PDB file of C-alpha atoms in Angstrom:
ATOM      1  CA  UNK A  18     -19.377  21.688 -31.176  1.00  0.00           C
ATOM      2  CA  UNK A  19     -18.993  25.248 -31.526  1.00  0.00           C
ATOM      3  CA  UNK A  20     -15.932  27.346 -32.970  1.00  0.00           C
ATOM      4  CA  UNK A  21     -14.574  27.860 -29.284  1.00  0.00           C
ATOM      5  CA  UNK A  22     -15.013  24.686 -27.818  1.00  0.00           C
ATOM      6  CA  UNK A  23     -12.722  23.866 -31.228  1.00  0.00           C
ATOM      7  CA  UNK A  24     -10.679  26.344 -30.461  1.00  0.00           C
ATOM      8  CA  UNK A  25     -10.086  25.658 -26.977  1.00  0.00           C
ATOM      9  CA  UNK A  26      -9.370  21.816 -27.267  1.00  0.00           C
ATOM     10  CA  UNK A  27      -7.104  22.996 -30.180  1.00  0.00           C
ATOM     11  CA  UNK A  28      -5.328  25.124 -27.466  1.00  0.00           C
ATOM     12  CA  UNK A  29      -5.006  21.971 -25.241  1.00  0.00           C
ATOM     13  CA  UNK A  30      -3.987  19.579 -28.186  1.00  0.00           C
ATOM     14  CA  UNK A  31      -1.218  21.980 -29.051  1.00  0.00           C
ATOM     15  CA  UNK A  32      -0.011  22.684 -25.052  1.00  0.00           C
ATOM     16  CA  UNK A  33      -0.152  18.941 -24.569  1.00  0.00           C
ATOM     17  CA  UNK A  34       1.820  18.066 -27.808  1.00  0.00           C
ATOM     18  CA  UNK A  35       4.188  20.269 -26.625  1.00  0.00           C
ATOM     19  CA  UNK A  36       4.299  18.638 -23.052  1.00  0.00           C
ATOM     20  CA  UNK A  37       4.535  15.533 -24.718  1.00  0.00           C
ATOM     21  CA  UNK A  38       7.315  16.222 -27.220  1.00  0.00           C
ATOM     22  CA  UNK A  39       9.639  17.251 -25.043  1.00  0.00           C
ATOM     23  CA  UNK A  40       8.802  15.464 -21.480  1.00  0.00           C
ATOM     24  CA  UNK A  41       8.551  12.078 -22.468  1.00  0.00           C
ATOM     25  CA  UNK A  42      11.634  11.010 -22.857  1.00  0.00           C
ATOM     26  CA  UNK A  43      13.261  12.657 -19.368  1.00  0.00           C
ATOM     27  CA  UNK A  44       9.827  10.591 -17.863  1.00  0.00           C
ATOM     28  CA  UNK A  45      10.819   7.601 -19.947  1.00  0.00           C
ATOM     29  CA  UNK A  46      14.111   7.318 -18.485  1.00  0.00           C
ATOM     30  CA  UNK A  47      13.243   8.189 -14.905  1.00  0.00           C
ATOM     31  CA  UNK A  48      11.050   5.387 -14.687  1.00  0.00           C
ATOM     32  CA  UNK A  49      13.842   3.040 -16.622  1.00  0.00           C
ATOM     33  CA  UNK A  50      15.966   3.808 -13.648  1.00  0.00           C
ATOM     34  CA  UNK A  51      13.522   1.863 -11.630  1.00  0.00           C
ATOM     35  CA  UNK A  52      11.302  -0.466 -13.981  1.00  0.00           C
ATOM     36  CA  UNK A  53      13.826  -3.074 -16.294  1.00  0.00           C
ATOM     37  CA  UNK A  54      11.157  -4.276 -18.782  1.00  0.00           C
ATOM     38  CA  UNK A  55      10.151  -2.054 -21.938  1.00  0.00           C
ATOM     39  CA  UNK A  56       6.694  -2.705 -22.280  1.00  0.00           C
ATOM     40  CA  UNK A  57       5.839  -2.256 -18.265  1.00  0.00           C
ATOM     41  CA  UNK A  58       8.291   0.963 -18.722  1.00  0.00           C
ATOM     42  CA  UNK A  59       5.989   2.031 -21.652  1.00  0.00           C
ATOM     43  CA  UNK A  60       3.067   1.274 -20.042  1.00  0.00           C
ATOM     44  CA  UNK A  61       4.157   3.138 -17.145  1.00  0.00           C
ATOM     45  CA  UNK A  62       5.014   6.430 -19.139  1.00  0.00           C
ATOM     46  CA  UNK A  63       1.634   5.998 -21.015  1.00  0.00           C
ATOM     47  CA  UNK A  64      -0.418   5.908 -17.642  1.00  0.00           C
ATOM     48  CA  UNK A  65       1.657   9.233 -16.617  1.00  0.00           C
ATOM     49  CA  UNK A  66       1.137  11.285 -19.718  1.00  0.00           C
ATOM     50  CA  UNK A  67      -2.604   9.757 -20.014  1.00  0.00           C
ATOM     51  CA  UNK A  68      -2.900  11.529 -16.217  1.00  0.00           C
ATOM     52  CA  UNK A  69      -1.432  14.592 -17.415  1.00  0.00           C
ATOM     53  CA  UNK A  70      -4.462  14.969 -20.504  1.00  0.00           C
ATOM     54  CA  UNK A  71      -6.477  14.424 -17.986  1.00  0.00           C
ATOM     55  CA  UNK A  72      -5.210  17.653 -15.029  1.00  0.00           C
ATOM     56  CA  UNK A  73      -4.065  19.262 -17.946  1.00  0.00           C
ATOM     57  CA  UNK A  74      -4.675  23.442 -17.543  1.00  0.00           C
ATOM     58  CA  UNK A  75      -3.953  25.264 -20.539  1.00  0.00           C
ATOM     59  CA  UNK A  76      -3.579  28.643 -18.083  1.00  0.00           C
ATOM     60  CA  UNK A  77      -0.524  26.297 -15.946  1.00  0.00           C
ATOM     61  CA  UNK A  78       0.919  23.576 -17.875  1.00  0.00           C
ATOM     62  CA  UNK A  79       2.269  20.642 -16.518  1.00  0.00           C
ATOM     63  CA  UNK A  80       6.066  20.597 -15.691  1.00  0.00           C
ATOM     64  CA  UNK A  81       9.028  17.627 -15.402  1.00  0.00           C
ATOM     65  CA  UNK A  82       8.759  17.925 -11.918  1.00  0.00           C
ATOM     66  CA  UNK A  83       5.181  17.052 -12.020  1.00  0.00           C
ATOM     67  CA  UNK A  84       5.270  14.577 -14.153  1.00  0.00           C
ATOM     68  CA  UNK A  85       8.262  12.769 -12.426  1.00  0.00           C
ATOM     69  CA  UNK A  86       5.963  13.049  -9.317  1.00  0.00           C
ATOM     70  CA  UNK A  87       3.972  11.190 -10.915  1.00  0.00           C
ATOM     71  CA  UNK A  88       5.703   8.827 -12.507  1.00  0.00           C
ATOM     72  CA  UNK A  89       6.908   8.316  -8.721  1.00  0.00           C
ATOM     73  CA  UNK A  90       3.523   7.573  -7.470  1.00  0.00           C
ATOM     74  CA  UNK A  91       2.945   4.790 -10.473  1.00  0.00           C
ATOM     75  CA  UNK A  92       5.931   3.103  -9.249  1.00  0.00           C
ATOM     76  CA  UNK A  93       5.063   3.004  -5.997  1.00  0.00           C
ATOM     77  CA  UNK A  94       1.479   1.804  -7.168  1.00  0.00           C
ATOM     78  CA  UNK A  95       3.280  -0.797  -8.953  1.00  0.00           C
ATOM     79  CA  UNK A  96       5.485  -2.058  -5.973  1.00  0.00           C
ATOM     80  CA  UNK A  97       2.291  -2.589  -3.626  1.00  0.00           C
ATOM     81  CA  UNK A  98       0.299  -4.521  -6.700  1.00  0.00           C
ATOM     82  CA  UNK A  99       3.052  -6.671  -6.137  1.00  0.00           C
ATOM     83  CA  UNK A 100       3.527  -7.076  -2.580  1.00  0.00           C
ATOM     84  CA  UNK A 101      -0.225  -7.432  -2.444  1.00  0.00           C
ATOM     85  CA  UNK A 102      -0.526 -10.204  -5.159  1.00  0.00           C
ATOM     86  CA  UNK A 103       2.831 -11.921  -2.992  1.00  0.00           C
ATOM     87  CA  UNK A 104       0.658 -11.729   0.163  1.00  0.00           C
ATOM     88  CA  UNK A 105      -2.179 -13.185  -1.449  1.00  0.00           C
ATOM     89  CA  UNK A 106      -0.144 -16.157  -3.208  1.00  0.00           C
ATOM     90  CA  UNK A 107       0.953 -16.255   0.840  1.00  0.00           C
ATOM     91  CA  UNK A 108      -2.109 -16.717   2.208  1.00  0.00           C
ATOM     92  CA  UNK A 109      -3.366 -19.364  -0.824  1.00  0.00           C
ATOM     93  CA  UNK A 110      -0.388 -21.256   0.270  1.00  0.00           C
ATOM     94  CA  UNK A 111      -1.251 -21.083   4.389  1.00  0.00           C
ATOM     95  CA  UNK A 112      -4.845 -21.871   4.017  1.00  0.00           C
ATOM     96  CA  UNK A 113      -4.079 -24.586   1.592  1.00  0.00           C
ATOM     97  CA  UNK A 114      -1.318 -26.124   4.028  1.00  0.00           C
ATOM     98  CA  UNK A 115      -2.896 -28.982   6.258  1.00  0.00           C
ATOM     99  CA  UNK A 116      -2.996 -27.384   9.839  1.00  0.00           C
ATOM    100  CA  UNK A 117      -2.939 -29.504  12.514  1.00  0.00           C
ATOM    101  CA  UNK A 118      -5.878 -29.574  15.086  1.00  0.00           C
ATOM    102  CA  UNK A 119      -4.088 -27.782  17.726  1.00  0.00           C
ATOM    103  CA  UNK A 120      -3.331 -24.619  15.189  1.00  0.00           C
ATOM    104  CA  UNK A 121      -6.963 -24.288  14.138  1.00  0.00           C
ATOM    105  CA  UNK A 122      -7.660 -24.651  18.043  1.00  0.00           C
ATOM    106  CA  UNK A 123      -5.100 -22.051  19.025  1.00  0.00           C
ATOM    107  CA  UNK A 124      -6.598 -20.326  16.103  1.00  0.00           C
ATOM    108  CA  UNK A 125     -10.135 -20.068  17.178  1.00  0.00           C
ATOM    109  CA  UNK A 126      -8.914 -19.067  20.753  1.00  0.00           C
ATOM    110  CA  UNK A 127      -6.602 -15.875  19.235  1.00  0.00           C
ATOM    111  CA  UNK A 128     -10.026 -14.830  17.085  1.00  0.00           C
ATOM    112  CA  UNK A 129     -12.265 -15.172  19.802  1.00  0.00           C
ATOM    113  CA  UNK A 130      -9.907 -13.645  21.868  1.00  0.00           C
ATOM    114  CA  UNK A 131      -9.683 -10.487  19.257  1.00  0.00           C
ATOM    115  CA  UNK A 132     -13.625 -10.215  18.691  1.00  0.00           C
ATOM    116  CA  UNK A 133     -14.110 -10.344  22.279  1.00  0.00           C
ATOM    117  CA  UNK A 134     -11.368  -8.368  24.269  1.00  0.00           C
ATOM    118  CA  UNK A 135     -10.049  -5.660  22.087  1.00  0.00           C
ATOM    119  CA  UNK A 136     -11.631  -2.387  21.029  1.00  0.00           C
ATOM    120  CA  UNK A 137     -12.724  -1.628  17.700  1.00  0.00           C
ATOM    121  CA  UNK A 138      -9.757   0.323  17.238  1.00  0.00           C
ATOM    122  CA  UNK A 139      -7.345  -2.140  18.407  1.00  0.00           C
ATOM    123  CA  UNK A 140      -8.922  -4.896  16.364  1.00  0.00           C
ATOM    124  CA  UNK A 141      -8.632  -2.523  13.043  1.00  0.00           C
ATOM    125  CA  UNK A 142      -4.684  -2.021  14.293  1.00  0.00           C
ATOM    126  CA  UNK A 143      -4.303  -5.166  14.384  1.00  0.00           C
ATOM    127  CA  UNK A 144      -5.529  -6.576  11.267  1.00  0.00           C
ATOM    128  CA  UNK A 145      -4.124  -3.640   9.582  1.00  0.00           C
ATOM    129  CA  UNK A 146      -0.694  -4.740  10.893  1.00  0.00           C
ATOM    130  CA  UNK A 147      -0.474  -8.521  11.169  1.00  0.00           C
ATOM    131  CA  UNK A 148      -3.832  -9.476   8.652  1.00  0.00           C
ATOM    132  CA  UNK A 149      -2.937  -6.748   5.653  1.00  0.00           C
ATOM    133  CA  UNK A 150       0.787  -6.387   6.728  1.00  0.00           C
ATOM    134  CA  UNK A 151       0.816  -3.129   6.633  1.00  0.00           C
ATOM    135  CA  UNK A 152       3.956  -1.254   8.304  1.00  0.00           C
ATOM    136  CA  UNK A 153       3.143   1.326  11.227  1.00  0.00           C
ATOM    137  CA  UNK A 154       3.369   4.292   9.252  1.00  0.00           C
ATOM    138  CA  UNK A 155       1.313   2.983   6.425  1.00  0.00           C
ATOM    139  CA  UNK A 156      -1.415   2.394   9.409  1.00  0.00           C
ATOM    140  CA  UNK A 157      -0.583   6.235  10.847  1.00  0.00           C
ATOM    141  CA  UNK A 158      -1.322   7.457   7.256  1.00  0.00           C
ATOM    142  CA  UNK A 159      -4.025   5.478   6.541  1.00  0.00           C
ATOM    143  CA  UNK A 160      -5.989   6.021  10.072  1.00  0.00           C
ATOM    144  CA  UNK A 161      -4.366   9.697  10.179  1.00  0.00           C
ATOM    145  CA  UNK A 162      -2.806   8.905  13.405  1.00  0.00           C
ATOM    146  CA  UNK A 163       1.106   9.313  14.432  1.00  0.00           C
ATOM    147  CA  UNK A 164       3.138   6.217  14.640  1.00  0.00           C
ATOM    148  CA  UNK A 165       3.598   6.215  17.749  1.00  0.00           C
ATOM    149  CA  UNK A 166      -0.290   6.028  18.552  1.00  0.00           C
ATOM    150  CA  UNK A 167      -0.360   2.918  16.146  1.00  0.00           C
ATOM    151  CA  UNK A 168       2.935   1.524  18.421  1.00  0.00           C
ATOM    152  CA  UNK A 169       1.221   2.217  21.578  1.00  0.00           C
ATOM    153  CA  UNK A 170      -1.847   0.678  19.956  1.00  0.00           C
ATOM    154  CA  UNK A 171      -0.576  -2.115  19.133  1.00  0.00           C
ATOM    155  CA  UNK A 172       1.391  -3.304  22.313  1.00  0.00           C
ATOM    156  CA  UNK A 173      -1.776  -2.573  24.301  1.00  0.00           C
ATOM    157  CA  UNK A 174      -3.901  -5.256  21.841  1.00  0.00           C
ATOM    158  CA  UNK A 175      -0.995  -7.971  22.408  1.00  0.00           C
ATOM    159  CA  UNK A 176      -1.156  -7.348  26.477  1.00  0.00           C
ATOM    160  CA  UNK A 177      -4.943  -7.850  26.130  1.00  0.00           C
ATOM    161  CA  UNK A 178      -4.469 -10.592  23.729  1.00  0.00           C
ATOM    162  CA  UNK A 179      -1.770 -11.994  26.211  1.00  0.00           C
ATOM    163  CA  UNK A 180      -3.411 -11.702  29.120  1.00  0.00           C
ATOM    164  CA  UNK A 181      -6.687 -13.310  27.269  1.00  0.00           C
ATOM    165  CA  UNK A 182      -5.037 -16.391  26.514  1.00  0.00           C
ATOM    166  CA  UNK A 183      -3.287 -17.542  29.251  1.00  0.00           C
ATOM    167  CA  UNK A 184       0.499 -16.478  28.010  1.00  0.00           C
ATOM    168  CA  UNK A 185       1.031 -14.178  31.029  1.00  0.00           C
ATOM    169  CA  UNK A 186       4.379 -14.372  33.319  1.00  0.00           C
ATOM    170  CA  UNK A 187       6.444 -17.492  33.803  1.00  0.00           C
ATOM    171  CA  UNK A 188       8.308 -19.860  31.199  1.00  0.00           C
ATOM    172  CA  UNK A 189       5.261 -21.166  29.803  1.00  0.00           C
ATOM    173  CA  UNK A 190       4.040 -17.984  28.689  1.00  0.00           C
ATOM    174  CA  UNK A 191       7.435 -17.220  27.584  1.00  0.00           C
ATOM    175  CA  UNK A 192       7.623 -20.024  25.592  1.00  0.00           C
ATOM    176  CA  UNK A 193       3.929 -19.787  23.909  1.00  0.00           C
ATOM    177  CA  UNK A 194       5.068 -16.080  23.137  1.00  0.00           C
ATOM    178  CA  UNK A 195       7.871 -17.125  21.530  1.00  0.00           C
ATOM    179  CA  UNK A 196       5.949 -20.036  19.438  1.00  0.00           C
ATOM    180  CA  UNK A 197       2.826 -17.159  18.541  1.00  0.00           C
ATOM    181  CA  UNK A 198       5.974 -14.708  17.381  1.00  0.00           C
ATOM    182  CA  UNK A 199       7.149 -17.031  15.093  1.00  0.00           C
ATOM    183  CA  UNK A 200       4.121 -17.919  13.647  1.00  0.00           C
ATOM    184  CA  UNK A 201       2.644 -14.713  12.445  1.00  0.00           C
ATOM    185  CA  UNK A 202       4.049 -11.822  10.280  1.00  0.00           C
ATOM    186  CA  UNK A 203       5.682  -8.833  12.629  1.00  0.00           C
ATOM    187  CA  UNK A 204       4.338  -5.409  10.993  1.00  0.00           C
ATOM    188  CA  UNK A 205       6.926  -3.984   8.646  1.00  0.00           C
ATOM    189  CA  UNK A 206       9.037  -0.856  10.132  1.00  0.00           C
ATOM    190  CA  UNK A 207       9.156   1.994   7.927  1.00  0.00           C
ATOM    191  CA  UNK A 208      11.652   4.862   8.395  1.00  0.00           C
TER     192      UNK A 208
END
């Protein structure tokens, strides 16, 4: 190393430190606010100010309202590791569950059904929504769409899907529609 590389990561030690000293704790407790176990709170904090070494600019150093921001986007890291690993214990449960031989029937008809009649787009809609639960605006964000396109989307794949299957007009259909609704997840509203 030479004397000003040593100098400048001096310069960044000393801004950091300085970050450090006197944003941790407003950080700390933000995330206690949401988060009620110390060491995941810790954890959480350490992540944040390991982040902020890491964008640190010694020309624009790193504010609360950064670092809160942040902090915010950990937590919300944290609540979909958990609704993911949920799903997934969800799923271990369903597949492990002794279907009869009509549901694995009905359930080869609905996949065959979405391979063969919907559009790529409609097919990634719909596993988006009802396969990765994923709420219409998390689909619009992801597939950098509006919400309404995903909505539209949608209730054209289940008219396909509908018309696919046999669960058109009449009570029949009605009452299939009724037995497929409460059978799979609906997609999650968001607001």
């Amino acid at each position: 190393m030479n004397g000003r590389s040593e100098a400048r990561n001096g310069e960044r030690e000393a801004v950091f430190k300085g970050i450090y000293d006197t944003l941790w704790a407003p950080v700390q407790r933000h995330v206690e606010c949401v988060v009620e176990d110390d060491s995941e709170v810790a954890e959480i904090v350490s992540d944040v100010f390991l982040l902020a070494w890491r964008k640190l600019d010694v020309a624009k150093p790193l504010g609360l309202i950064w670092l809160i921001r942040a902090a915010d986007n950990k937590l919300k890291d944290r609540e979909r590791s958990r609704r993911a690993r949920a799903r997934a214990m969800d799923t271990v449960h369903a597949v492990y569950a002794a279907p009869s031989d009509d549901d694995m029937l009905d359930n080869l008809a609905v996949r065959q059904a979405v391979a063969t009649v919907l559009t790529q787009r409609e097919r990634r809609i719909v596993m988006l929504a009802y396969w990765d639960q994923l709420a219409a605006g998390e689909i619009a964000e992801l597939l950098r769409c509006s919400q309404a396109s995903v909505w539209k989307t949608l209730s054209r794949a289940r008219k396909k899907l509908e018309v696919e299957l046999g669960l058109g007009d009449g009570e029949a259909a009605a009452e299939a529609r009724r037995a497929v609704e409460a059978a799979r997840p609906a997609p999650r509203m968001t607001g």
